[in-house]
GROMACS .gro file of N, CA and C in nm:
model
  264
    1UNK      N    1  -4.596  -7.355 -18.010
    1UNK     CA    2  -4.492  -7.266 -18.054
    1UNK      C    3  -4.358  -7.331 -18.024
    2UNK      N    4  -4.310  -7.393 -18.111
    2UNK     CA    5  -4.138  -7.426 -18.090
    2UNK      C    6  -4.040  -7.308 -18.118
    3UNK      N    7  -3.950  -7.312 -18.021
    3UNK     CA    8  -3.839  -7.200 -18.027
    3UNK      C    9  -3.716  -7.319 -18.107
    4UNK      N   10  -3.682  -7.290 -18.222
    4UNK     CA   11  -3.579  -7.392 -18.260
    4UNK      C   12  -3.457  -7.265 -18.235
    5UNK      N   13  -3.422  -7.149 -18.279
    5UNK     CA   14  -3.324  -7.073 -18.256
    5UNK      C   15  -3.326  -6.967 -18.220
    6UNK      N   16  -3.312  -6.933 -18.047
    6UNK     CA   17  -3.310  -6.814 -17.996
    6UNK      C   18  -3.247  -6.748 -17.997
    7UNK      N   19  -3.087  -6.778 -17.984
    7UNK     CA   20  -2.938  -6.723 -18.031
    7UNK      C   21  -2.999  -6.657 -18.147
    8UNK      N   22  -3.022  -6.722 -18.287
    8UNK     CA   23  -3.024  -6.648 -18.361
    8UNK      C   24  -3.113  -6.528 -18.409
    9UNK      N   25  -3.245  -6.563 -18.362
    9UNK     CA   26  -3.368  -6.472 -18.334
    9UNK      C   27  -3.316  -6.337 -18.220
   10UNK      N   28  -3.245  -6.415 -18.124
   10UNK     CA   29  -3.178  -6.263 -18.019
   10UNK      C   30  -3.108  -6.153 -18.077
   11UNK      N   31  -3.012  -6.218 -18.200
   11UNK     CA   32  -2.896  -6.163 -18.235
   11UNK      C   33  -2.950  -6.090 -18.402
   12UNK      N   34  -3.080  -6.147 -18.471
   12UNK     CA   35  -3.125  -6.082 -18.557
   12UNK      C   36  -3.222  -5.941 -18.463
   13UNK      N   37  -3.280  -5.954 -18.399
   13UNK     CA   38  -3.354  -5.864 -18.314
   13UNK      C   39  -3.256  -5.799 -18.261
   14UNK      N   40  -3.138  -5.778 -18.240
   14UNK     CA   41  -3.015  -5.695 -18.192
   14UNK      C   42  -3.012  -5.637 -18.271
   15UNK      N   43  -3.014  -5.703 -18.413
   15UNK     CA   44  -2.952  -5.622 -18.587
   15UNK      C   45  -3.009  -5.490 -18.590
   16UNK      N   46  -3.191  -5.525 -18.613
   16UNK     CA   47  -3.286  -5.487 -18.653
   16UNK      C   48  -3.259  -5.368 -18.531
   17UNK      N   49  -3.273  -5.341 -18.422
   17UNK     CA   50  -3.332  -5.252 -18.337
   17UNK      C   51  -3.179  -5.141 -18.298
   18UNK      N   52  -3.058  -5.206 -18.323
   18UNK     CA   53  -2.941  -5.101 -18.329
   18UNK      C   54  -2.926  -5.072 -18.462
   19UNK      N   55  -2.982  -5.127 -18.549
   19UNK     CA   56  -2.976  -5.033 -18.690
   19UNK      C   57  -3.084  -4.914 -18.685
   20UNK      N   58  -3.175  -4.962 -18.653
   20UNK     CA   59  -3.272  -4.851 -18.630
   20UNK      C   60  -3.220  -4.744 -18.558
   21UNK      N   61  -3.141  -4.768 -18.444
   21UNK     CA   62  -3.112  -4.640 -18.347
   21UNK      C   63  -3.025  -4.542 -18.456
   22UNK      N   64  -2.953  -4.607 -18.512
   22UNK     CA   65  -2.820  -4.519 -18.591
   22UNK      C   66  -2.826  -4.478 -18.647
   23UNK      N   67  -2.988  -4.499 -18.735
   23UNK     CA   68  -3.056  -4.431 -18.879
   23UNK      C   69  -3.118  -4.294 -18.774
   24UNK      N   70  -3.214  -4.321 -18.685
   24UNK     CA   71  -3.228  -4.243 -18.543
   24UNK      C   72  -3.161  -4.116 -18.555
   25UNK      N   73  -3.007  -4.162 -18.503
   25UNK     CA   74  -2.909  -4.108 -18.412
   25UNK      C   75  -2.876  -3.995 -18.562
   26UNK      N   76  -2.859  -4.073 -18.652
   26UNK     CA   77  -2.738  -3.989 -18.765
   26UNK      C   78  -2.849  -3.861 -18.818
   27UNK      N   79  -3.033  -3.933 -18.820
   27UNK     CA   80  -3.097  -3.823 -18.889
   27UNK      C   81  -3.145  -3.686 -18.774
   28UNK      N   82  -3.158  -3.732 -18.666
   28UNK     CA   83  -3.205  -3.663 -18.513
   28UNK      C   84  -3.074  -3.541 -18.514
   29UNK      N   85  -2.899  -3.597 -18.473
   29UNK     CA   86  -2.839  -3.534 -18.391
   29UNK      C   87  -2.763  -3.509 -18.495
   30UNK      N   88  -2.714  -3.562 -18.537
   30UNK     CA   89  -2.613  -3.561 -18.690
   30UNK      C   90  -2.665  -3.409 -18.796
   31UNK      N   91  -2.773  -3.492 -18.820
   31UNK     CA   92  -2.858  -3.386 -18.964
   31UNK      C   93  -2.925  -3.286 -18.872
   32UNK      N   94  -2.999  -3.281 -18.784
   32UNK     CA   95  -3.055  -3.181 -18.701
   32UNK      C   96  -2.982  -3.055 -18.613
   33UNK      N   97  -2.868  -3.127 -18.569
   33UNK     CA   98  -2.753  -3.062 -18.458
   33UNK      C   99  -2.593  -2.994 -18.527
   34UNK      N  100  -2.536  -3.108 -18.567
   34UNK     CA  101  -2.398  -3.091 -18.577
   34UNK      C  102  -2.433  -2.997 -18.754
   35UNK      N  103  -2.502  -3.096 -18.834
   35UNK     CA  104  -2.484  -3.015 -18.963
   35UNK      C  105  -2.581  -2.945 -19.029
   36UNK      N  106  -2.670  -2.882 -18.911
   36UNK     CA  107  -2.773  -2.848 -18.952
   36UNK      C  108  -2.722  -2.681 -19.009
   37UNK      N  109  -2.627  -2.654 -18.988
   37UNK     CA  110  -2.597  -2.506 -19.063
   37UNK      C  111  -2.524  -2.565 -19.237
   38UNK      N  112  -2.446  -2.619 -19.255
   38UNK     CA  113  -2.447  -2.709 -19.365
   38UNK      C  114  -2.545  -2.741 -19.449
   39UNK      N  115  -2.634  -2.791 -19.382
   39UNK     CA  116  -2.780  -2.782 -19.416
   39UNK      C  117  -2.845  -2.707 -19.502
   40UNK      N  118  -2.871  -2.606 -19.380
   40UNK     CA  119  -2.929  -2.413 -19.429
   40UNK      C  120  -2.848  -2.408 -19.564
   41UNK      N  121  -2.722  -2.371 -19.575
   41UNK     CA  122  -2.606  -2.288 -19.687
   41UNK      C  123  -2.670  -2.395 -19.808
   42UNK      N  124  -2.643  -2.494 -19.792
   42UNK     CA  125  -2.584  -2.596 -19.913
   42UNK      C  126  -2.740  -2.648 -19.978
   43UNK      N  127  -2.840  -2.701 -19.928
   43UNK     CA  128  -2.953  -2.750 -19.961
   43UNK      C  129  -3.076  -2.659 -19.961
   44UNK      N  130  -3.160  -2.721 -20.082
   44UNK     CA  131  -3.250  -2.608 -20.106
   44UNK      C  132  -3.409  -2.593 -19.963
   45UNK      N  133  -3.435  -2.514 -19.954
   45UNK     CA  134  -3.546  -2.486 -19.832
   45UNK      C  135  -3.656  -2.551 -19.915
   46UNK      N  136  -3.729  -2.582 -19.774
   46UNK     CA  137  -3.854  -2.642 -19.793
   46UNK      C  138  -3.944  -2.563 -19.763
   47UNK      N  139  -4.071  -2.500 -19.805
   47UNK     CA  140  -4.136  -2.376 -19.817
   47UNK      C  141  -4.064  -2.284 -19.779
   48UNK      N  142  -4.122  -2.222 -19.642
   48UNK     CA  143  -3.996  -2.113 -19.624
   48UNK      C  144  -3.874  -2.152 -19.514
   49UNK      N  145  -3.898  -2.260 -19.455
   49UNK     CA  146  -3.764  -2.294 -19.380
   49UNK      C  147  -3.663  -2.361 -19.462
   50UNK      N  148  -3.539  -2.312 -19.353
   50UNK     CA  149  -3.405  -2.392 -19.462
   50UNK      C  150  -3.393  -2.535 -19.428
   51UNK      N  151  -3.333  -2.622 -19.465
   51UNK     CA  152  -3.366  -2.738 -19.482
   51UNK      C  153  -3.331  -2.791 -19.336
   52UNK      N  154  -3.196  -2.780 -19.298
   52UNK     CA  155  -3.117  -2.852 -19.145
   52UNK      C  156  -3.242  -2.746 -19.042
   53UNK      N  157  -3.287  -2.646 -19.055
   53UNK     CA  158  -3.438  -2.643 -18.966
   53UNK      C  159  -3.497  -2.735 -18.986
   54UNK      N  160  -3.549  -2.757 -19.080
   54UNK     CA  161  -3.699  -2.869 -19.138
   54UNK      C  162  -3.627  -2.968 -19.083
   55UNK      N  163  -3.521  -2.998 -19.102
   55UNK     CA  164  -3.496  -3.160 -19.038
   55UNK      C  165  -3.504  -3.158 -18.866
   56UNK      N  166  -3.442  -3.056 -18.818
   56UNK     CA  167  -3.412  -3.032 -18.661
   56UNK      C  168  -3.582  -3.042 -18.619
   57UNK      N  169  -3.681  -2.995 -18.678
   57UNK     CA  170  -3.794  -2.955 -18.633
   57UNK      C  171  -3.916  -3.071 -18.669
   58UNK      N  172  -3.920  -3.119 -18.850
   58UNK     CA  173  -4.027  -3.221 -18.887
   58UNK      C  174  -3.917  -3.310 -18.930
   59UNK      N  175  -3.835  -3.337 -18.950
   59UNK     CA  176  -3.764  -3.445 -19.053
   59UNK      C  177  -3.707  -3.489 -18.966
   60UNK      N  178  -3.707  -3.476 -18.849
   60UNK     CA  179  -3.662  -3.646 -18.724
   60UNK      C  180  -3.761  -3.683 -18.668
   61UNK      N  181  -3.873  -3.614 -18.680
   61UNK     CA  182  -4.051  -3.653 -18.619
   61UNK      C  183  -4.075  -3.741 -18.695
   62UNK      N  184  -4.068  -3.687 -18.844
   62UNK     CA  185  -4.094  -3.786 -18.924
   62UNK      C  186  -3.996  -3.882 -18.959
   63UNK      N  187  -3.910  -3.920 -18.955
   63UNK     CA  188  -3.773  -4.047 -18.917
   63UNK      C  189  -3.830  -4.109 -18.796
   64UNK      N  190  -3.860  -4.055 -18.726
   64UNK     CA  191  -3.918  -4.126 -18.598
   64UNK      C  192  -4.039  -4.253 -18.623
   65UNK      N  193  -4.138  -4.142 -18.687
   65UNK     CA  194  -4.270  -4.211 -18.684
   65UNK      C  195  -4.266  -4.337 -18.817
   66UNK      N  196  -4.156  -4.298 -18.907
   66UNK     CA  197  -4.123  -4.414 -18.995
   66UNK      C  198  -4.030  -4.511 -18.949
   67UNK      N  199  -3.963  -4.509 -18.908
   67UNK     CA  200  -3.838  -4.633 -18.792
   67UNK      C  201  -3.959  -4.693 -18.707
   68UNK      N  202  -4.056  -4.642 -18.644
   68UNK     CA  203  -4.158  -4.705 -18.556
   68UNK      C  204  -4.235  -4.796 -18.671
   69UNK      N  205  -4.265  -4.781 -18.769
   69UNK     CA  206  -4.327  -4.870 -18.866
   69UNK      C  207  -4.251  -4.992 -18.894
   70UNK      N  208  -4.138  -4.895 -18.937
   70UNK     CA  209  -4.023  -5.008 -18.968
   70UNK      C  210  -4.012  -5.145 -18.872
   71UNK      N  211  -3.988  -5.090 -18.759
   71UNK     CA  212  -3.939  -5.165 -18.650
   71UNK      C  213  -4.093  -5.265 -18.629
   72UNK      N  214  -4.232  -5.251 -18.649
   72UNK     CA  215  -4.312  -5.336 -18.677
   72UNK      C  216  -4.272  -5.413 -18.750
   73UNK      N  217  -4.288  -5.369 -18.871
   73UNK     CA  218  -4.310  -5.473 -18.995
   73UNK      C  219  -4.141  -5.539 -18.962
   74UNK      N  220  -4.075  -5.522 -18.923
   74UNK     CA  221  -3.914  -5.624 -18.934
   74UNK      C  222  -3.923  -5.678 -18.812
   75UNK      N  223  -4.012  -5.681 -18.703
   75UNK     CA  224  -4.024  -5.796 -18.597
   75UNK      C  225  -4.146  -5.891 -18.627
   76UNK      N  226  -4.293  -5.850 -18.688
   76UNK     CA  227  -4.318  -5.901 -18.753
   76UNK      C  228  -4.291  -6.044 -18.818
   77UNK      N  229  -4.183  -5.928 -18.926
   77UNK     CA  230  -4.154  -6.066 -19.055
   77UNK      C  231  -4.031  -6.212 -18.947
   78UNK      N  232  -3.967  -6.124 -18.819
   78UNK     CA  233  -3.876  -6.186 -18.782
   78UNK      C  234  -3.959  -6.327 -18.649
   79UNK      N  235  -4.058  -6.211 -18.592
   79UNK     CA  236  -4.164  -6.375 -18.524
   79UNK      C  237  -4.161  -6.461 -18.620
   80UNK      N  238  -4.210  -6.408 -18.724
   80UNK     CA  239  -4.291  -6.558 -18.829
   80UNK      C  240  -4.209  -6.621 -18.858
   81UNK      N  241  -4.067  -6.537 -18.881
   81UNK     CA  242  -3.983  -6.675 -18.959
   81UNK      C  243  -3.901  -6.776 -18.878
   82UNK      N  244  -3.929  -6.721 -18.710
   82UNK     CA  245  -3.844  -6.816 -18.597
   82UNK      C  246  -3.985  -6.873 -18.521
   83UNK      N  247  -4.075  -6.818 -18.545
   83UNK     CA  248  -4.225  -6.909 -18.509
   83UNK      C  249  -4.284  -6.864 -18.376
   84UNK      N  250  -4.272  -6.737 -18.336
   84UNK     CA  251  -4.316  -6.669 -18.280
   84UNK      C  252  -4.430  -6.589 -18.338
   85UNK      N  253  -4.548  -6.655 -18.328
   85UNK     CA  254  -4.672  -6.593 -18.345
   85UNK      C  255  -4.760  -6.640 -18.206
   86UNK      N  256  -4.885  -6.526 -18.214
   86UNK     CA  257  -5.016  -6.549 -18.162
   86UNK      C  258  -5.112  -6.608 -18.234
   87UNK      N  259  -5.174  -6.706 -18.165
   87UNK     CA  260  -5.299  -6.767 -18.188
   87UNK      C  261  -5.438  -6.680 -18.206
   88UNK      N  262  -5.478  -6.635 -18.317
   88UNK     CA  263  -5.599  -6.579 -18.304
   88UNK      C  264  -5.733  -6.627 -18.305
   0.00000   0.00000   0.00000
């Protein structure tokens, strides 16, 4: 395994994992908290809850459990292309 660029592998793995938080942060506290009455008024409900519920309650669970995928598959693609793999 040669490390030819760690700087840059550090600083793409910085990208990748504070972008993730902010997609996180904006759908969790943002859409769930601050505008979740905005939410309710303005957007249509999802069965019978209003929508800034559904987000406060399943729609940052599910942001969650998709950013956790995410964050696989984009370290993933980012080992292989700086040559960080396992030997199987």
């Amino acid at each position: 395994m040669a490390i030819e660029y760690p700087r840059a592998y550090r600083s793409a793995c910085l990208k990748i994992t504070l972008g993730l938080l902010a997609i996180w942060f904006v759908v969790s506290f943002v859409g769930g908290i601050l505008l979740r009455d905005w939410l309710d008024a303005n957007l249509p409900s999802i069965g019978s809850a209003p929508f800034g519920f559904w987000i406060a309650q399943q729609g940052s669970i599910i942001c969650f459990v998709l950013i956790l995928i995410s964050y696989a598959v984009l370290m993933n693609r980012l080992d292989n292309k700086h040559g960080y793999w396992e030997d199987k």
